[in-house]
Amino acid sequence: MAPENSYSRTTSSSPPETPDAGAAFVLESKGQWWHAGFHLTTAIVGPTILTLPYAFRGLGWGLGIFCLTVMGIVTFYSYYLMSLVLEHCEKSGRRHIRFRELAADVLGSGWMFYFVIFIQTAINTGISIGAILLAGECLQIMYSDLSPHGTLKLYHFIAMVTVIMMLLSQFPTFHSLRHINLVSLLLSLGYTFLVVGACINVGVSKNAPPMDYSLEKSEFSRAMSGFTSISIIAAIYGNGILPEIQATLAPPATGKMFKGLAMCYSVIFVTFYSAAVCGYWVFGNKANSNILKSLMPDEGPSLAPTWVLGLAVVFILLQLFAIGLVYSQVAYEIMEKKSADVSKGIFSKRNLIPRIILRSLYMIFCGFFAAMLPFFGDINGVVGAIGFIPLDFVLPMLLYNMTYRPSKSSLTYWINMFIIVVFTGVGFVGSFSSIRKLVLDAKQFKLFSSDVVD
């Protein structure tokens, strides 16, 4: 195993360390496997699936379905390996509840601790910003339908969402979100079926738009769009908080995460493929970064019944609050590790006041950047390439190889190494292409714009 370091390790013969408030409060371990399934599904299956037709327009039918399938298989395998590593550490007396401490322990490197915490913070903050931005856009869609000549702008709705998130952020523990995340799972199925039904209805109607699946003419632009699309799909499958989700399980965690993953990926199979195939089939290379906007074009009438689209928007809006809460937990755990006193009660005045202040400030920060930089589609690509690819497609395989040390002649070892090499390369190219697109799109909007740039 890796050498001792400052982030490890209690052994079975040494007394356990006193837990800090971030561990004892935010990451309290009381959950069952189905609770982990709810958390995982909320972390992965969100309104970002409505960007899948947009991702397909950069890849086309064949590559789109291929990449969606391969990334699904690789991420399930990756998350399963990580759960095995966490179980192995727990059995050896070194239970880890934080991704950064797991990586530092297994790899025996202090800089890995800071690398993971930096990437996790970027992912979680980016997703919180994206959730607030998309929720604000949902409110704007409903408002525009009810009051076409209204004066409210996107940033007004983002401010409303931010206030709601400030209130909801006061749920004290990750485990306390379990019922919210069950509702979130049901909401994801609900709006997927509504949107897919609307797309099928449009596709078979006499008013169906022209179906053009051609890619960009320039070979370089086509390659860049392809890698951006791959980054978006990686972000959609991404879940950079699996150790923290596994931490919410009542120990021992053996076997529980596999059941949770099976539940989550059953929902993924139903929602991802139906949204991607139906949306791209109808809109082709004109698919918007949010397929709802394709169903509700700026010019002309909506392409689906108002009640269908309205209900889908309401479902999405409600789920976005759950997603924002889930991805904020790592930030709250980091803050409360230093700001809270574990010897006091979780609702004591000593802990309650700092919690209210710090969590509210965090949401205000996310809301401000959501209003200032409305780049929903592009943010997905950048977060996927820079954040999710290293955490979800590279590190788990490396951690498994370091922990279990499979023979270099074994199939498992070479599968893991192949995934590491391929997705490291994809991550570098995807980062370049996503940042390039972000820079190009930066010319198309003003700060605090009322429109989300595709």
Tab-separated table of C-alpha atoms in Angstrom:
chain	number	residue	atom	x	y	z
A	1	MET	CA	0.000	0.000	0.000
A	2	ALA	CA	0.907	3.653	-0.217
A	3	PRO	CA	3.167	5.176	2.445
A	4	GLU	CA	1.722	6.917	5.485
A	5	ASN	CA	0.631	10.520	5.034
A	6	SER	CA	-1.124	13.210	7.009
A	7	TYR	CA	-4.538	12.455	5.519
A	8	SER	CA	-4.683	8.786	6.372
A	9	ARG	CA	-5.159	6.708	8.555
A	10	THR	CA	-6.417	4.959	11.523
A	11	THR	CA	-5.546	1.287	11.676
A	12	SER	CA	-7.544	-1.408	13.345
A	13	SER	CA	-5.167	-1.264	16.314
A	14	SER	CA	-5.256	2.501	16.808
A	15	PRO	CA	-8.147	4.448	18.364
A	16	PRO	CA	-10.403	6.233	15.900
A	17	GLU	CA	-9.971	9.950	15.590
A	18	THR	CA	-12.663	12.271	16.928
A	19	PRO	CA	-14.837	13.139	13.935
A	20	ASP	CA	-14.931	16.746	12.802
A	21	ALA	CA	-18.221	18.576	12.377
A	22	GLY	CA	-18.171	18.233	8.579
A	23	ALA	CA	-18.067	14.446	8.969
A	24	ALA	CA	-20.372	14.161	11.962
A	25	PHE	CA	-23.013	16.596	10.747
A	26	VAL	CA	-23.044	16.987	6.947
A	27	LEU	CA	-21.890	13.440	6.142
A	28	GLU	CA	-23.608	11.545	8.948
A	29	SER	CA	-23.801	7.822	8.131
A	30	LYS	CA	-27.373	6.588	8.550
A	31	GLY	CA	-28.551	5.702	5.040
A	32	GLN	CA	-29.648	2.456	3.359
A	33	TRP	CA	-28.689	1.377	-0.167
A	34	TRP	CA	-31.837	2.818	-1.701
A	35	HIS	CA	-31.038	6.196	-0.167
A	36	ALA	CA	-27.677	6.071	-1.958
A	37	GLY	CA	-29.620	5.231	-5.137
A	38	PHE	CA	-31.743	8.360	-4.674
A	39	HIS	CA	-28.648	10.521	-4.111
A	40	LEU	CA	-26.795	9.028	-7.095
A	41	THR	CA	-29.775	9.482	-9.398
A	42	THR	CA	-30.181	13.124	-8.394
A	43	ALA	CA	-26.445	13.679	-8.895
A	44	ILE	CA	-26.463	12.204	-12.419
A	45	VAL	CA	-29.972	12.232	-13.907
A	46	GLY	CA	-30.886	15.904	-14.137
A	47	PRO	CA	-32.124	18.401	-16.708
A	48	THR	CA	-28.704	18.201	-18.351
A	49	ILE	CA	-30.102	15.187	-20.193
A	50	LEU	CA	-32.057	17.735	-22.246
A	51	THR	CA	-28.688	18.808	-23.712
A	52	LEU	CA	-28.078	15.324	-25.170
A	53	PRO	CA	-29.672	16.135	-28.568
A	54	TYR	CA	-27.351	19.179	-28.645
A	55	ALA	CA	-24.378	16.898	-27.909
A	56	PHE	CA	-25.489	14.529	-30.675
A	57	ARG	CA	-25.486	17.352	-33.218
A	58	GLY	CA	-21.697	17.534	-32.831
A	59	LEU	CA	-21.283	13.760	-33.254
A	60	GLY	CA	-24.058	12.488	-35.503
A	61	TRP	CA	-26.089	9.323	-35.010
A	62	GLY	CA	-23.399	6.673	-34.957
A	63	LEU	CA	-20.801	8.381	-32.806
A	64	GLY	CA	-23.479	9.888	-30.584
A	65	ILE	CA	-24.998	6.541	-29.626
A	66	PHE	CA	-21.540	4.961	-29.392
A	67	CYS	CA	-20.203	7.637	-27.015
A	68	LEU	CA	-23.366	7.613	-24.909
A	69	THR	CA	-23.117	3.836	-24.517
A	70	VAL	CA	-19.377	3.646	-23.906
A	71	MET	CA	-19.451	6.398	-21.300
A	72	GLY	CA	-22.357	4.719	-19.559
A	73	ILE	CA	-20.467	1.426	-19.340
A	74	VAL	CA	-17.209	3.091	-18.289
A	75	THR	CA	-18.791	5.261	-15.592
A	76	PHE	CA	-20.748	2.358	-14.079
A	77	TYR	CA	-17.542	0.313	-14.028
A	78	SER	CA	-15.608	3.268	-12.638
A	79	TYR	CA	-18.060	3.995	-9.838
A	80	TYR	CA	-18.224	0.312	-8.929
A	81	LEU	CA	-14.428	0.129	-8.684
A	82	MET	CA	-14.378	3.192	-6.456
A	83	SER	CA	-16.977	1.661	-4.170
A	84	LEU	CA	-14.788	-1.462	-3.894
A	85	VAL	CA	-11.773	0.668	-2.965
A	86	LEU	CA	-13.792	2.454	-0.283
A	87	GLU	CA	-15.031	-0.902	1.086
A	88	HIS	CA	-11.479	-2.277	1.092
A	89	CYS	CA	-10.225	0.715	3.069
A	90	GLU	CA	-13.130	0.411	5.514
A	91	LYS	CA	-12.412	-3.279	6.154
A	92	SER	CA	-8.767	-2.460	6.868
A	93	GLY	CA	-9.763	0.144	9.467
A	94	ARG	CA	-9.323	3.222	7.278
A	95	ARG	CA	-12.864	4.321	6.472
A	96	HIS	CA	-12.836	7.314	4.120
A	97	ILE	CA	-15.815	9.601	3.696
A	98	ARG	CA	-14.168	12.214	1.474
A	99	PHE	CA	-12.843	11.797	-2.064
A	100	ARG	CA	-9.777	13.944	-1.360
A	101	GLU	CA	-8.717	11.870	1.659
A	102	LEU	CA	-9.266	8.609	-0.200
A	103	ALA	CA	-7.054	9.751	-3.090
A	104	ALA	CA	-4.343	11.069	-0.780
A	105	ASP	CA	-4.302	7.863	1.258
A	106	VAL	CA	-4.259	5.338	-1.567
A	107	LEU	CA	-1.851	7.293	-3.785
A	108	GLY	CA	0.304	8.422	-0.845
A	109	SER	CA	0.537	11.988	-2.142
A	110	GLY	CA	-0.243	15.268	-0.302
A	111	TRP	CA	-0.637	17.163	-3.595
A	112	MET	CA	-3.362	14.717	-4.700
A	113	PHE	CA	-5.435	15.866	-1.714
A	114	TYR	CA	-5.328	19.447	-2.994
A	115	PHE	CA	-5.837	18.426	-6.633
A	116	VAL	CA	-9.050	16.550	-5.797
A	117	ILE	CA	-10.404	19.259	-3.519
A	118	PHE	CA	-9.744	21.882	-6.231
A	119	ILE	CA	-11.466	19.811	-8.939
A	120	GLN	CA	-14.370	18.894	-6.668
A	121	THR	CA	-14.874	22.521	-5.682
A	122	ALA	CA	-14.851	23.585	-9.341
A	123	ILE	CA	-17.364	20.869	-10.271
A	124	ASN	CA	-19.711	21.483	-7.370
A	125	THR	CA	-19.660	25.245	-7.770
A	126	GLY	CA	-20.098	24.957	-11.535
A	127	ILE	CA	-23.085	22.656	-11.152
A	128	SER	CA	-24.630	24.861	-8.468
A	129	ILE	CA	-24.236	27.843	-10.803
A	130	GLY	CA	-25.702	25.828	-13.691
A	131	ALA	CA	-28.641	24.638	-11.578
A	132	ILE	CA	-29.503	28.180	-10.530
A	133	LEU	CA	-29.099	29.435	-14.105
A	134	LEU	CA	-31.344	26.740	-15.574
A	135	ALA	CA	-33.928	27.179	-12.801
A	136	GLY	CA	-33.987	30.903	-13.556
A	137	GLU	CA	-34.442	30.105	-17.234
A	138	CYS	CA	-37.380	27.811	-16.385
A	139	LEU	CA	-39.064	30.639	-14.483
A	140	GLN	CA	-38.372	32.975	-17.394
A	141	ILE	CA	-39.982	30.507	-19.824
A	142	MET	CA	-43.142	30.332	-17.717
A	143	TYR	CA	-43.204	34.108	-17.282
A	144	SER	CA	-42.734	34.753	-21.009
A	145	ASP	CA	-45.614	32.430	-21.800
A	146	LEU	CA	-47.924	34.144	-19.311
A	147	SER	CA	-46.719	37.685	-19.990
A	148	PRO	CA	-45.072	37.943	-23.437
A	149	HIS	CA	-44.340	41.653	-23.037
A	150	GLY	CA	-43.228	41.532	-19.406
A	151	THR	CA	-40.271	43.581	-18.236
A	152	LEU	CA	-38.569	41.032	-15.966
A	153	LYS	CA	-35.160	39.794	-17.141
A	154	LEU	CA	-33.309	36.510	-16.626
A	155	TYR	CA	-31.266	37.879	-13.722
A	156	HIS	CA	-34.461	38.730	-11.855
A	157	PHE	CA	-35.519	35.101	-11.953
A	158	ILE	CA	-32.016	33.959	-10.990
A	159	ALA	CA	-32.279	36.204	-7.920
A	160	MET	CA	-35.616	34.563	-7.013
A	161	VAL	CA	-34.111	31.089	-7.358
A	162	THR	CA	-31.109	32.103	-5.261
A	163	VAL	CA	-33.353	33.201	-2.394
A	164	ILE	CA	-35.184	29.854	-2.477
A	165	MET	CA	-31.868	27.981	-2.539
A	166	MET	CA	-30.655	29.974	0.460
A	167	LEU	CA	-33.657	28.697	2.412
A	168	LEU	CA	-33.368	25.094	1.224
A	169	SER	CA	-29.634	25.021	1.902
A	170	GLN	CA	-30.352	24.923	5.628
A	171	PHE	CA	-31.128	21.180	5.561
A	172	PRO	CA	-28.274	20.225	7.890
A	173	THR	CA	-27.129	16.836	6.540
A	174	PHE	CA	-26.760	14.989	3.258
A	175	HIS	CA	-28.891	12.176	4.686
A	176	SER	CA	-31.722	14.627	5.378
A	177	LEU	CA	-32.106	15.055	1.602
A	178	ARG	CA	-33.119	11.415	1.023
A	179	HIS	CA	-36.841	12.090	0.633
A	180	ILE	CA	-36.189	15.143	-1.530
A	181	ASN	CA	-33.984	13.006	-3.754
A	182	LEU	CA	-36.646	10.293	-4.074
A	183	VAL	CA	-39.002	12.982	-5.378
A	184	SER	CA	-36.163	14.171	-7.630
A	185	LEU	CA	-35.873	10.687	-9.153
A	186	LEU	CA	-39.607	10.640	-9.923
A	187	LEU	CA	-39.446	14.158	-11.366
A	188	SER	CA	-36.639	13.151	-13.754
A	189	LEU	CA	-38.784	10.337	-15.121
A	190	GLY	CA	-41.781	12.670	-15.330
A	191	TYR	CA	-40.237	15.455	-17.410
A	192	THR	CA	-38.325	12.993	-19.595
A	193	PHE	CA	-41.540	11.232	-20.581
A	194	LEU	CA	-43.262	14.561	-21.194
A	195	VAL	CA	-40.445	15.919	-23.377
A	196	VAL	CA	-39.987	12.645	-25.259
A	197	GLY	CA	-43.722	12.442	-25.894
A	198	ALA	CA	-43.718	16.029	-27.147
A	199	CYS	CA	-40.775	15.308	-29.494
A	200	ILE	CA	-42.432	12.203	-30.926
A	201	ASN	CA	-45.645	14.142	-31.450
A	202	VAL	CA	-43.748	16.862	-33.337
A	203	GLY	CA	-41.767	14.342	-35.381
A	204	VAL	CA	-44.829	12.562	-36.737
A	205	SER	CA	-46.916	15.683	-37.314
A	206	LYS	CA	-47.349	17.453	-40.639
A	207	ASN	CA	-45.631	20.512	-39.104
A	208	ALA	CA	-42.432	18.614	-38.310
A	209	PRO	CA	-39.310	20.729	-38.921
A	210	PRO	CA	-36.859	19.671	-41.668
A	211	MET	CA	-34.659	16.870	-40.325
A	212	ASP	CA	-31.026	17.633	-41.144
A	213	TYR	CA	-28.316	15.558	-39.446
A	214	SER	CA	-25.304	16.929	-41.341
A	215	LEU	CA	-22.214	17.939	-39.377
A	216	GLU	CA	-20.078	21.057	-39.755
A	217	LYS	CA	-18.272	21.301	-43.094
A	218	SER	CA	-14.819	22.236	-41.800
A	219	GLU	CA	-12.883	19.184	-40.608
A	220	PHE	CA	-11.290	21.149	-37.750
A	221	SER	CA	-14.626	22.604	-36.601
A	222	ARG	CA	-16.210	19.161	-36.834
A	223	ALA	CA	-13.451	17.679	-34.665
A	224	MET	CA	-13.714	20.473	-32.094
A	225	SER	CA	-17.502	20.151	-31.948
A	226	GLY	CA	-17.129	16.404	-31.540
A	227	PHE	CA	-14.789	16.697	-28.564
A	228	THR	CA	-16.990	19.381	-27.007
A	229	SER	CA	-19.934	16.997	-27.341
A	230	ILE	CA	-17.918	14.215	-25.713
A	231	SER	CA	-17.131	16.568	-22.832
A	232	ILE	CA	-20.816	17.400	-22.461
A	233	ILE	CA	-21.731	13.705	-22.318
A	234	ALA	CA	-18.987	13.158	-19.739
A	235	ALA	CA	-20.430	15.967	-17.644
A	236	ILE	CA	-23.922	14.491	-17.928
A	237	TYR	CA	-22.695	11.107	-16.645
A	238	GLY	CA	-20.432	12.769	-14.109
A	239	ASN	CA	-20.654	12.254	-10.384
A	240	GLY	CA	-17.638	13.651	-8.582
A	241	ILE	CA	-19.074	12.987	-5.122
A	242	LEU	CA	-19.435	9.185	-4.942
A	243	PRO	CA	-17.256	8.809	-1.804
A	244	GLU	CA	-19.359	11.432	-0.059
A	245	ILE	CA	-22.554	9.636	-1.120
A	246	GLN	CA	-21.148	6.322	0.098
A	247	ALA	CA	-20.293	8.069	3.371
A	248	THR	CA	-24.005	8.603	4.012
A	249	LEU	CA	-24.517	4.813	4.209
A	250	ALA	CA	-24.701	3.201	7.608
A	251	PRO	CA	-21.560	1.061	7.921
A	252	PRO	CA	-20.679	-1.520	6.837
A	253	ALA	CA	-21.187	-0.325	3.267
A	254	THR	CA	-20.255	-3.651	1.623
A	255	GLY	CA	-22.434	-4.323	-1.415
A	256	LYS	CA	-24.773	-1.402	-0.805
A	257	MET	CA	-23.345	0.923	-3.418
A	258	PHE	CA	-23.676	-1.680	-6.179
A	259	LYS	CA	-27.424	-1.842	-5.497
A	260	GLY	CA	-27.605	1.947	-5.445
A	261	LEU	CA	-25.728	2.135	-8.747
A	262	ALA	CA	-28.034	-0.484	-10.298
A	263	MET	CA	-31.053	1.628	-9.340
A	264	CYS	CA	-29.449	4.787	-10.707
A	265	TYR	CA	-28.367	3.267	-14.021
A	266	SER	CA	-31.807	1.773	-14.598
A	267	VAL	CA	-33.157	5.318	-14.551
A	268	ILE	CA	-30.219	6.485	-16.703
A	269	PHE	CA	-30.968	3.888	-19.386
A	270	VAL	CA	-34.604	4.951	-19.661
A	271	THR	CA	-34.020	8.708	-19.600
A	272	PHE	CA	-30.730	9.243	-21.439
A	273	TYR	CA	-31.465	7.212	-24.539
A	274	SER	CA	-35.062	8.328	-24.948
A	275	ALA	CA	-34.188	12.028	-24.594
A	276	ALA	CA	-31.123	11.829	-26.856
A	277	VAL	CA	-32.666	9.765	-29.661
A	278	CYS	CA	-36.065	11.459	-29.793
A	279	GLY	CA	-34.712	15.003	-29.485
A	280	TYR	CA	-32.019	14.550	-32.130
A	281	TRP	CA	-34.396	12.674	-34.440
A	282	VAL	CA	-36.762	15.645	-34.510
A	283	PHE	CA	-34.395	18.624	-34.476
A	284	GLY	CA	-31.117	17.266	-35.867
A	285	ASN	CA	-28.361	19.844	-36.195
A	286	LYS	CA	-30.784	22.591	-35.120
A	287	ALA	CA	-31.168	21.108	-31.630
A	288	ASN	CA	-30.871	23.735	-28.926
A	289	SER	CA	-28.682	23.360	-25.828
A	290	ASN	CA	-31.981	22.901	-23.971
A	291	ILE	CA	-34.412	20.828	-26.031
A	292	LEU	CA	-37.317	22.620	-24.387
A	293	LYS	CA	-36.244	25.782	-26.196
A	294	SER	CA	-36.429	23.853	-29.468
A	295	LEU	CA	-39.992	22.881	-28.608
A	296	MET	CA	-40.757	26.513	-27.787
A	297	PRO	CA	-39.090	28.526	-30.582
A	298	ASP	CA	-38.710	32.291	-30.258
A	299	GLU	CA	-40.657	32.756	-33.464
A	300	GLY	CA	-43.973	31.068	-34.080
A	301	PRO	CA	-46.158	28.924	-31.828
A	302	SER	CA	-44.947	26.205	-29.470
A	303	LEU	CA	-44.537	22.808	-31.093
A	304	ALA	CA	-46.247	20.970	-28.218
A	305	PRO	CA	-49.308	21.587	-26.046
A	306	THR	CA	-48.806	24.327	-23.473
A	307	TRP	CA	-49.828	22.112	-20.567
A	308	VAL	CA	-47.230	19.460	-21.507
A	309	LEU	CA	-44.379	21.943	-21.750
A	310	GLY	CA	-45.551	23.841	-18.665
A	311	LEU	CA	-45.678	20.688	-16.553
A	312	ALA	CA	-42.244	19.612	-17.806
A	313	VAL	CA	-40.803	23.011	-16.887
A	314	VAL	CA	-42.337	22.799	-13.398
A	315	PHE	CA	-40.862	19.298	-12.887
A	316	ILE	CA	-37.444	20.493	-14.049
A	317	LEU	CA	-37.585	23.563	-11.843
A	318	LEU	CA	-38.393	21.478	-8.771
A	319	GLN	CA	-35.643	18.957	-9.490
A	320	LEU	CA	-33.051	21.682	-9.963
A	321	PHE	CA	-33.456	22.656	-6.325
A	322	ALA	CA	-32.593	19.075	-5.313
A	323	ILE	CA	-29.559	19.003	-7.625
A	324	GLY	CA	-28.291	22.295	-6.245
A	325	LEU	CA	-28.617	20.913	-2.719
A	326	VAL	CA	-26.801	17.645	-3.508
A	327	TYR	CA	-23.792	19.281	-5.150
A	328	SER	CA	-23.510	21.875	-2.404
A	329	GLN	CA	-22.876	19.238	0.259
A	330	VAL	CA	-19.109	19.049	-0.302
A	331	ALA	CA	-18.820	22.826	0.033
A	332	TYR	CA	-20.877	22.727	3.238
A	333	GLU	CA	-18.806	19.846	4.597
A	334	ILE	CA	-15.594	21.811	3.934
A	335	MET	CA	-17.012	24.939	5.581
A	336	GLU	CA	-18.403	23.179	8.636
A	337	LYS	CA	-15.256	21.163	9.216
A	338	LYS	CA	-13.706	24.452	10.380
A	339	SER	CA	-16.690	26.594	11.363
A	340	ALA	CA	-18.782	24.170	13.444
A	341	ASP	CA	-18.119	22.636	16.852
A	342	VAL	CA	-18.799	18.896	16.921
A	343	SER	CA	-19.142	18.949	20.721
A	344	LYS	CA	-22.220	21.145	20.395
A	345	GLY	CA	-25.589	20.066	19.000
A	346	ILE	CA	-26.223	20.290	15.282
A	347	PHE	CA	-29.005	22.836	15.925
A	348	SER	CA	-27.226	24.662	18.731
A	349	LYS	CA	-26.899	28.421	18.426
A	350	ARG	CA	-23.114	27.990	18.158
A	351	ASN	CA	-23.519	25.903	14.965
A	352	LEU	CA	-26.786	27.224	13.554
A	353	ILE	CA	-25.740	30.856	13.084
A	354	PRO	CA	-22.487	30.147	11.172
A	355	ARG	CA	-24.342	27.567	9.061
A	356	ILE	CA	-27.016	30.061	8.039
A	357	ILE	CA	-24.476	32.754	7.213
A	358	LEU	CA	-21.948	30.614	5.309
A	359	ARG	CA	-24.465	28.619	3.290
A	360	SER	CA	-26.385	31.752	2.365
A	361	LEU	CA	-23.188	33.484	1.226
A	362	TYR	CA	-22.276	30.441	-0.892
A	363	MET	CA	-25.651	30.510	-2.652
A	364	ILE	CA	-25.392	34.260	-3.223
A	365	PHE	CA	-21.971	33.705	-4.803
A	366	CYS	CA	-23.364	30.996	-7.133
A	367	GLY	CA	-26.407	33.082	-8.004
A	368	PHE	CA	-24.276	36.105	-8.871
A	369	PHE	CA	-22.141	34.149	-11.332
A	370	ALA	CA	-25.203	32.429	-12.820
A	371	ALA	CA	-26.674	35.850	-13.594
A	372	MET	CA	-23.400	37.262	-14.884
A	373	LEU	CA	-22.350	34.352	-17.141
A	374	PRO	CA	-25.341	32.648	-18.832
A	375	PHE	CA	-23.373	29.941	-20.662
A	376	PHE	CA	-25.291	26.791	-19.731
A	377	GLY	CA	-24.287	24.540	-22.643
A	378	ASP	CA	-20.669	25.661	-22.615
A	379	ILE	CA	-20.330	25.380	-18.839
A	380	ASN	CA	-21.348	21.714	-19.174
A	381	GLY	CA	-18.563	21.065	-21.653
A	382	VAL	CA	-15.840	22.773	-19.616
A	383	VAL	CA	-16.907	21.126	-16.353
A	384	GLY	CA	-17.004	17.737	-18.077
A	385	ALA	CA	-13.547	17.989	-19.604
A	386	ILE	CA	-11.674	19.622	-16.733
A	387	GLY	CA	-13.584	18.166	-13.807
A	388	PHE	CA	-15.554	15.003	-14.409
A	389	ILE	CA	-13.155	13.252	-16.787
A	390	PRO	CA	-10.221	13.130	-14.314
A	391	LEU	CA	-12.406	12.324	-11.290
A	392	ASP	CA	-14.740	9.787	-12.905
A	393	PHE	CA	-12.819	8.286	-15.837
A	394	VAL	CA	-9.217	8.301	-14.590
A	395	LEU	CA	-8.787	8.367	-10.803
A	396	PRO	CA	-11.083	5.409	-9.919
A	397	MET	CA	-9.096	3.043	-12.172
A	398	LEU	CA	-5.834	4.318	-10.742
A	399	LEU	CA	-7.104	3.948	-7.174
A	400	TYR	CA	-8.248	0.385	-7.879
A	401	ASN	CA	-4.919	-0.621	-9.403
A	402	MET	CA	-3.033	0.903	-6.467
A	403	THR	CA	-5.299	-0.717	-3.868
A	404	TYR	CA	-5.791	-4.233	-5.265
A	405	ARG	CA	-2.594	-4.365	-7.332
A	406	PRO	CA	-3.896	-6.708	-10.054
A	407	SER	CA	-1.230	-8.567	-12.004
A	408	LYS	CA	0.140	-6.616	-14.958
A	409	SER	CA	-0.750	-9.608	-17.102
A	410	SER	CA	-4.404	-9.525	-15.986
A	411	LEU	CA	-7.259	-8.259	-18.139
A	412	THR	CA	-8.494	-5.953	-15.352
A	413	TYR	CA	-5.155	-4.159	-15.150
A	414	TRP	CA	-5.010	-3.488	-18.888
A	415	ILE	CA	-8.659	-2.449	-19.142
A	416	ASN	CA	-8.038	0.079	-16.390
A	417	MET	CA	-4.842	1.360	-17.993
A	418	PHE	CA	-6.549	1.643	-21.394
A	419	ILE	CA	-9.371	3.707	-19.884
A	420	ILE	CA	-6.864	5.933	-18.058
A	421	VAL	CA	-4.821	6.648	-21.199
A	422	VAL	CA	-7.773	7.147	-23.545
A	423	PHE	CA	-9.734	9.437	-21.261
A	424	THR	CA	-6.680	11.429	-20.226
A	425	GLY	CA	-6.226	12.247	-23.911
A	426	VAL	CA	-9.933	12.939	-24.368
A	427	GLY	CA	-9.836	15.218	-21.339
A	428	PHE	CA	-6.981	17.321	-22.728
A	429	VAL	CA	-8.521	17.707	-26.175
A	430	GLY	CA	-11.992	18.194	-24.712
A	431	SER	CA	-10.687	20.936	-22.431
A	432	PHE	CA	-9.200	22.762	-25.389
A	433	SER	CA	-12.329	22.434	-27.537
A	434	SER	CA	-14.714	23.385	-24.710
A	435	ILE	CA	-12.705	26.430	-23.660
A	436	ARG	CA	-12.381	27.413	-27.336
A	437	LYS	CA	-16.157	27.329	-27.730
A	438	LEU	CA	-16.596	29.250	-24.489
A	439	VAL	CA	-14.267	31.973	-25.808
A	440	LEU	CA	-16.084	32.113	-29.162
A	441	ASP	CA	-19.472	32.361	-27.458
A	442	ALA	CA	-18.202	35.078	-25.124
A	443	LYS	CA	-18.516	37.503	-28.058
A	444	GLN	CA	-22.245	36.864	-28.320
A	445	PHE	CA	-23.514	38.164	-25.015
A	446	LYS	CA	-23.357	40.957	-22.483
A	447	LEU	CA	-22.899	40.617	-18.749
A	448	PHE	CA	-26.209	39.861	-17.045
A	449	SER	CA	-27.779	39.011	-20.400
A	450	SER	CA	-31.420	37.935	-20.440
A	451	ASP	CA	-30.687	35.086	-22.850
A	452	VAL	CA	-28.749	31.864	-22.261
A	453	VAL	CA	-26.106	31.439	-24.968
A	454	ASP	CA	-26.039	28.066	-26.763
